[in-house]
Amino acid sequence: MTGKPAAERRIGLLNGFAAYGMWGLVPLFWPLLKPAGAVEILAHRMVWSLVFVAAALLAVRRWAWIGELLRQPRKLALVTVAAAVITVNWGVYIWSVNSGHVVEASLGYFINPLVTIAMGVLLLKERLRPAQWAAVGVGALAVVVLTVGYGRPPWISLCLAFSFAVYGLVKKKVNLGGVESLAAETAIQFLPALCYLVWLSTQGDSTFAAEGAGHALLLAATGIVTAIPLVCFGAAAIRVPLSTLGLLQYLAPVFQFVLGILYFKEAMPPERWAGFALVWLALTLLTWDALRTARRAARALAGRTAAARGTAAHEAAADPGAGGSVPVAAPLSEAEAKALETKP
């Protein structure tokens, strides 16, 4: 009985490493698509992602969700917003990598958790613990330092962080599976992207057929590059705790950052190192606080379970004929959960 969960966790971890590893190494792929420009690559990514995901859904015969989605205009509108936001995210990321800004792009995914927390406060009126406030404050200071270092605000990083944070917020409200969500979003993207590619071809500016079969296959592979990590992430999400996924998410920007410095040879003057160091400090605070809160909640639940079993054993000893099973502790109430969150 204990072997199966352990095996499932190992599978989940392997899928998590695969997903974030592929996302971290994807900067190596986009330059292979030159001389195609960022917008052409983006359009091909939209078109071929739908082709690949539709084939996957056809193979597993998962279509029932489409009718349910079409009968819910509000959810369909949210999917449209998600499609628009992820289009911005994809486009900026492809452009930044192929324009020599891999390190700045990696910063966007480092600060994304901090932006997500800030949006939770501003939009969802969530309450932060002191360590979370400190992390957000240090992250804001990092942006100031990096603005001085770059001579401008790190707009690539901020655009990637905010677009992905909004995307995550919208997807949470949509509540569709990963593959289904990607299929719905790329279905919305498909027609505008295809029209753009047709127009580009009529202008004689398309590289799809002009650069040989190898180039065309690489452009078609954008669908696989988009979908495969998402499938691996979905397999990991159902097998490992969210706290583990929270730690694994830093693999992608770490790989991107290392590639930017060692492979793409991007400059890192002292002021940028200082800004990145502040971001990493903020993320360390955030991770430490999340792990501490998770351990505290687990100890509280274990204490309640032990107390419930002790009470049941005492009652059974007092009334041997009562029989029955030992009750499981009741879940933490909302007030108790909030007390745990705010306890120093």
C-alpha positions as semicolon CSV with decimal commas, in nm:
position;residue;x (nm);y (nm);z (nm)
1;M;0,000;0,000;0,000
2;T;0,286;0,238;0,076
3;G;0,475;0,146;-0,243
4;K;0,212;0,277;-0,479
5;P;0,193;0,634;-0,341
6;A;0,573;0,649;-0,337
7;A;0,583;0,537;-0,700
8;E;0,316;0,794;-0,787
9;R;0,518;1,068;-0,618
10;R;0,828;0,966;-0,812
11;I;0,633;0,980;-1,138
12;G;0,495;1,320;-1,037
13;L;0,840;1,455;-0,954
14;L;0,983;1,328;-1,283
15;N;0,701;1,494;-1,473
16;G;0,749;1,814;-1,273
17;F;1,121;1,821;-1,350
18;A;1,045;1,748;-1,716
19;A;0,786;2,027;-1,743
20;Y;0,987;2,300;-1,576
21;G;1,309;2,173;-1,734
22;M;1,161;2,204;-2,083
23;W;1,022;2,549;-2,002
24;G;1,367;2,645;-1,875
25;L;1,548;2,520;-2,187
26;V;1,303;2,660;-2,442
27;P;1,524;2,970;-2,507
28;L;1,747;2,730;-2,703
29;F;1,460;2,655;-2,941
30;W;1,332;2,998;-3,050
31;P;1,658;3,114;-3,219
32;L;1,644;2,801;-3,438
33;L;1,336;2,951;-3,607
34;K;1,517;3,253;-3,748
35;P;1,489;3,422;-3,997
36;A;1,119;3,406;-3,900
37;G;1,024;3,708;-3,692
38;A;0,867;3,694;-3,349
39;V;0,512;3,758;-3,475
40;E;0,536;3,486;-3,741
41;I;0,671;3,240;-3,483
42;L;0,391;3,337;-3,246
43;A;0,127;3,279;-3,515
44;H;0,270;2,937;-3,599
45;R;0,275;2,851;-3,230
46;M;-0,096;2,927;-3,203
47;V;-0,191;2,732;-3,515
48;W;0,020;2,423;-3,454
49;S;-0,064;2,409;-3,082
50;L;-0,430;2,369;-3,171
51;V;-0,349;2,101;-3,428
52;F;-0,142;1,904;-3,177
53;V;-0,385;1,940;-2,886
54;A;-0,686;1,856;-3,104
55;A;-0,511;1,537;-3,215
56;A;-0,442;1,448;-2,851
57;L;-0,804;1,508;-2,750
58;L;-0,922;1,304;-3,049
59;A;-0,701;1,016;-2,939
60;V;-0,840;1,011;-2,584
61;R;-1,194;1,109;-2,696
62;R;-1,233;1,396;-2,452
63;W;-1,488;1,628;-2,614
64;A;-1,774;1,659;-2,362
65;W;-1,626;1,973;-2,205
66;I;-1,668;2,170;-2,531
67;G;-2,047;2,165;-2,517
68;E;-2,043;2,262;-2,150
69;L;-1,808;2,554;-2,223
70;L;-2,021;2,683;-2,512
71;R;-2,327;2,684;-2,286
72;Q;-2,151;2,914;-2,036
73;P;-2,094;3,259;-2,194
74;R;-1,917;3,396;-1,886
75;K;-1,665;3,112;-1,882
76;L;-1,618;3,146;-2,258
77;A;-1,547;3,517;-2,212
78;L;-1,285;3,434;-1,947
79;V;-1,121;3,185;-2,185
80;T;-1,106;3,463;-2,445
81;V;-0,935;3,692;-2,193
82;A;-0,690;3,412;-2,108
83;A;-0,616;3,363;-2,478
84;A;-0,548;3,736;-2,523
85;V;-0,321;3,757;-2,219
86;I;-0,119;3,447;-2,303
87;T;-0,078;3,580;-2,658
88;V;0,095;3,886;-2,513
89;N;0,307;3,666;-2,286
90;W;0,416;3,432;-2,565
91;G;0,486;3,714;-2,807
92;V;0,699;3,916;-2,564
93;Y;0,890;3,607;-2,455
94;I;0,973;3,494;-2,810
95;W;1,080;3,847;-2,906
96;S;1,292;3,891;-2,593
97;V;1,480;3,562;-2,644
98;N;1,550;3,626;-3,013
99;S;1,651;3,986;-2,938
100;G;1,914;3,900;-2,677
101;H;1,716;3,958;-2,355
102;V;1,708;3,607;-2,207
103;V;1,825;3,719;-1,862
104;E;1,563;3,993;-1,842
105;A;1,298;3,742;-1,954
106;S;1,406;3,501;-1,677
107;L;1,361;3,784;-1,427
108;G;0,995;3,804;-1,528
109;Y;0,933;3,449;-1,411
110;F;1,136;3,502;-1,094
111;I;0,917;3,795;-0,990
112;N;0,592;3,635;-1,110
113;P;0,509;3,485;-0,764
114;L;0,555;3,828;-0,606
115;V;0,327;3,990;-0,866
116;T;0,068;3,716;-0,810
117;I;0,068;3,788;-0,436
118;A;0,041;4,164;-0,495
119;M;-0,253;4,109;-0,729
120;G;-0,419;3,891;-0,464
121;V;-0,405;4,185;-0,224
122;L;-0,521;4,447;-0,474
123;L;-0,788;4,250;-0,660
124;L;-0,900;3,975;-0,423
125;K;-0,849;4,167;-0,095
126;E;-0,636;3,885;0,044
127;R;-0,450;3,933;0,374
128;L;-0,075;3,883;0,371
129;R;0,142;3,750;0,649
130;P;0,435;3,971;0,759
131;A;0,691;3,761;0,569
132;Q;0,486;3,795;0,251
133;W;0,471;4,173;0,292
134;A;0,848;4,174;0,341
135;A;0,897;3,965;0,025
136;V;0,679;4,200;-0,182
137;G;0,865;4,502;-0,044
138;V;1,207;4,353;-0,124
139;G;1,081;4,265;-0,472
140;A;0,966;4,623;-0,530
141;L;1,309;4,748;-0,418
142;A;1,468;4,504;-0,665
143;V;1,268;4,656;-0,950
144;V;1,393;5,002;-0,850
145;V;1,755;4,880;-0,843
146;L;1,716;4,708;-1,182
147;T;1,555;5,021;-1,328
148;V;1,866;5,215;-1,231
149;G;2,088;4,936;-1,366
150;Y;1,913;4,909;-1,704
151;G;1,858;5,283;-1,734
152;R;1,488;5,208;-1,784
153;P;1,222;4,999;-1,611
154;P;1,271;4,626;-1,681
155;W;0,958;4,632;-1,898
156;I;1,015;4,288;-2,049
157;S;1,027;4,129;-1,703
158;L;0,727;4,327;-1,579
159;C;0,522;4,250;-1,889
160;L;0,595;3,876;-1,862
161;A;0,529;3,869;-1,487
162;F;0,203;4,064;-1,498
163;S;0,066;3,888;-1,807
164;F;0,136;3,545;-1,660
165;A;-0,010;3,647;-1,323
166;V;-0,330;3,767;-1,491
167;Y;-0,336;3,448;-1,697
168;G;-0,311;3,236;-1,383
169;L;-0,587;3,434;-1,213
170;V;-0,823;3,394;-1,511
171;K;-0,745;3,023;-1,550
172;K;-0,824;2,969;-1,183
173;K;-1,172;3,113;-1,243
174;V;-1,222;2,913;-1,564
175;N;-1,130;2,585;-1,391
176;L;-1,054;2,378;-1,701
177;G;-0,793;2,104;-1,728
178;G;-0,456;2,197;-1,874
179;V;-0,497;2,032;-2,215
180;E;-0,861;2,138;-2,244
181;S;-0,774;2,496;-2,149
182;L;-0,495;2,511;-2,407
183;A;-0,731;2,371;-2,670
184;A;-0,995;2,634;-2,593
185;E;-0,745;2,919;-2,592
186;T;-0,570;2,817;-2,914
187;A;-0,910;2,766;-3,080
188;I;-0,975;3,134;-3,015
189;Q;-0,626;3,228;-3,134
190;F;-0,638;3,001;-3,440
191;L;-0,834;3,207;-3,692
192;P;-0,651;3,541;-3,638
193;A;-0,317;3,358;-3,643
194;L;-0,402;3,167;-3,962
195;C;-0,525;3,484;-4,131
196;Y;-0,199;3,657;-4,043
197;L;0,007;3,370;-4,186
198;V;-0,197;3,371;-4,508
199;W;-0,154;3,749;-4,537
200;L;0,220;3,715;-4,471
201;S;0,243;3,457;-4,748
202;T;0,060;3,682;-4,995
203;Q;0,309;3,959;-4,917
204;G;0,600;3,726;-4,991
205;D;0,733;3,763;-4,635
206;S;0,652;3,414;-4,501
207;T;0,951;3,195;-4,420
208;F;0,748;2,874;-4,384
209;A;0,795;2,753;-4,741
210;A;1,089;2,975;-4,832
211;E;1,355;2,832;-4,597
212;G;1,328;2,463;-4,672
213;A;1,157;2,160;-4,521
214;G;1,367;2,165;-4,204
215;H;1,259;2,518;-4,121
216;A;0,894;2,432;-4,190
217;L;0,916;2,130;-3,957
218;L;1,069;2,344;-3,684
219;L;0,784;2,594;-3,712
220;A;0,533;2,309;-3,694
221;A;0,715;2,176;-3,387
222;T;0,614;2,491;-3,196
223;G;0,288;2,308;-3,119
224;I;0,474;2,017;-2,960
225;V;0,707;2,252;-2,770
226;T;0,399;2,426;-2,628
227;A;0,188;2,121;-2,544
228;I;0,433;1,857;-2,413
229;P;0,549;2,054;-2,103
230;L;0,186;2,131;-2,022
231;V;0,098;1,760;-2,034
232;C;0,391;1,681;-1,803
233;F;0,284;1,959;-1,568
234;G;-0,068;1,818;-1,554
235;A;0,070;1,476;-1,466
236;A;0,282;1,630;-1,189
237;A;0,004;1,849;-1,046
238;I;-0,215;1,549;-0,955
239;R;0,068;1,351;-0,795
240;V;0,282;1,590;-0,589
241;P;0,190;1,849;-0,324
242;L;0,143;2,210;-0,429
243;S;0,434;2,307;-0,202
244;T;0,662;2,085;-0,410
245;L;0,533;2,234;-0,735
246;G;0,592;2,577;-0,585
247;L;0,959;2,493;-0,541
248;L;0,991;2,325;-0,881
249;Q;0,859;2,638;-1,057
250;Y;1,190;2,814;-0,992
251;L;1,374;2,561;-1,211
252;A;1,254;2,730;-1,531
253;P;1,384;3,084;-1,462
254;V;1,704;2,942;-1,310
255;F;1,776;2,750;-1,631
256;Q;1,687;3,056;-1,839
257;F;1,911;3,279;-1,629
258;V;2,207;3,038;-1,658
259;L;2,155;3,005;-2,033
260;G;2,142;3,383;-2,070
261;I;2,478;3,426;-1,899
262;L;2,673;3,117;-2,006
263;Y;2,530;3,034;-2,349
264;F;2,400;3,365;-2,485
265;K;2,681;3,563;-2,313
266;E;2,455;3,845;-2,194
267;A;2,611;4,115;-1,977
268;M;2,554;4,119;-1,599
269;P;2,701;4,439;-1,451
270;P;2,710;4,472;-1,068
271;E;2,385;4,668;-1,041
272;R;2,196;4,387;-1,219
273;W;2,350;4,129;-0,987
274;A;2,231;4,344;-0,697
275;G;1,878;4,357;-0,837
276;F;1,866;3,982;-0,897
277;A;2,006;3,919;-0,549
278;L;1,718;4,119;-0,399
279;V;1,467;3,920;-0,606
280;W;1,620;3,593;-0,486
281;L;1,608;3,719;-0,126
282;A;1,237;3,798;-0,170
283;L;1,171;3,452;-0,311
284;T;1,365;3,292;-0,024
285;L;1,143;3,476;0,225
286;L;0,833;3,370;0,034
287;T;0,938;3,004;0,016
288;W;1,041;2,990;0,382
289;D;0,709;3,141;0,489
290;A;0,509;2,900;0,271
291;L;0,693;2,594;0,403
292;R;0,661;2,713;0,764
293;T;0,288;2,771;0,725
294;A;0,239;2,430;0,562
295;R;0,427;2,255;0,845
296;R;0,229;2,444;1,108
297;A;-0,102;2,348;0,945
298;A;0,010;1,983;0,920
299;R;0,106;1,976;1,290
300;A;-0,229;2,130;1,387
301;L;-0,420;1,874;1,183
302;A;-0,212;1,589;1,327
303;G;-0,284;1,717;1,679
304;R;-0,656;1,728;1,613
305;T;-0,649;1,376;1,466
306;A;-0,459;1,241;1,768
307;A;-0,700;1,413;2,007
308;A;-1,001;1,269;1,824
309;R;-0,856;0,918;1,835
310;G;-0,771;0,954;2,203
311;T;-1,129;1,057;2,280
312;A;-1,263;0,765;2,080
313;A;-1,034;0,519;2,259
314;H;-1,143;0,656;2,598
315;E;-1,511;0,621;2,504
316;A;-1,453;0,269;2,375
317;A;-1,281;0,173;2,703
318;A;-1,574;0,317;2,900
319;D;-1,830;0,137;2,682
320;P;-1,672;-0,177;2,529
321;G;-1,998;-0,274;2,358
322;A;-2,023;0,049;2,159
323;G;-1,804;-0,074;1,873
324;G;-1,760;0,149;1,566
325;S;-1,450;0,298;1,407
326;V;-1,219;0,568;1,533
327;P;-1,335;0,904;1,395
328;V;-1,107;1,124;1,190
329;A;-1,043;1,476;1,317
330;A;-1,267;1,743;1,176
331;P;-1,099;1,980;0,932
332;L;-0,973;2,315;1,055
333;S;-1,239;2,580;1,075
334;E;-1,199;2,903;0,880
335;A;-1,119;3,095;1,199
336;E;-0,852;2,840;1,299
337;A;-0,699;2,850;0,951
338;K;-0,677;3,231;0,963
339;A;-0,522;3,210;1,311
340;L;-0,255;2,979;1,174
341;E;-0,185;3,218;0,886
342;T;-0,137;3,521;1,107
343;K;0,041;3,349;1,398
344;P;0,400;3,484;1,417
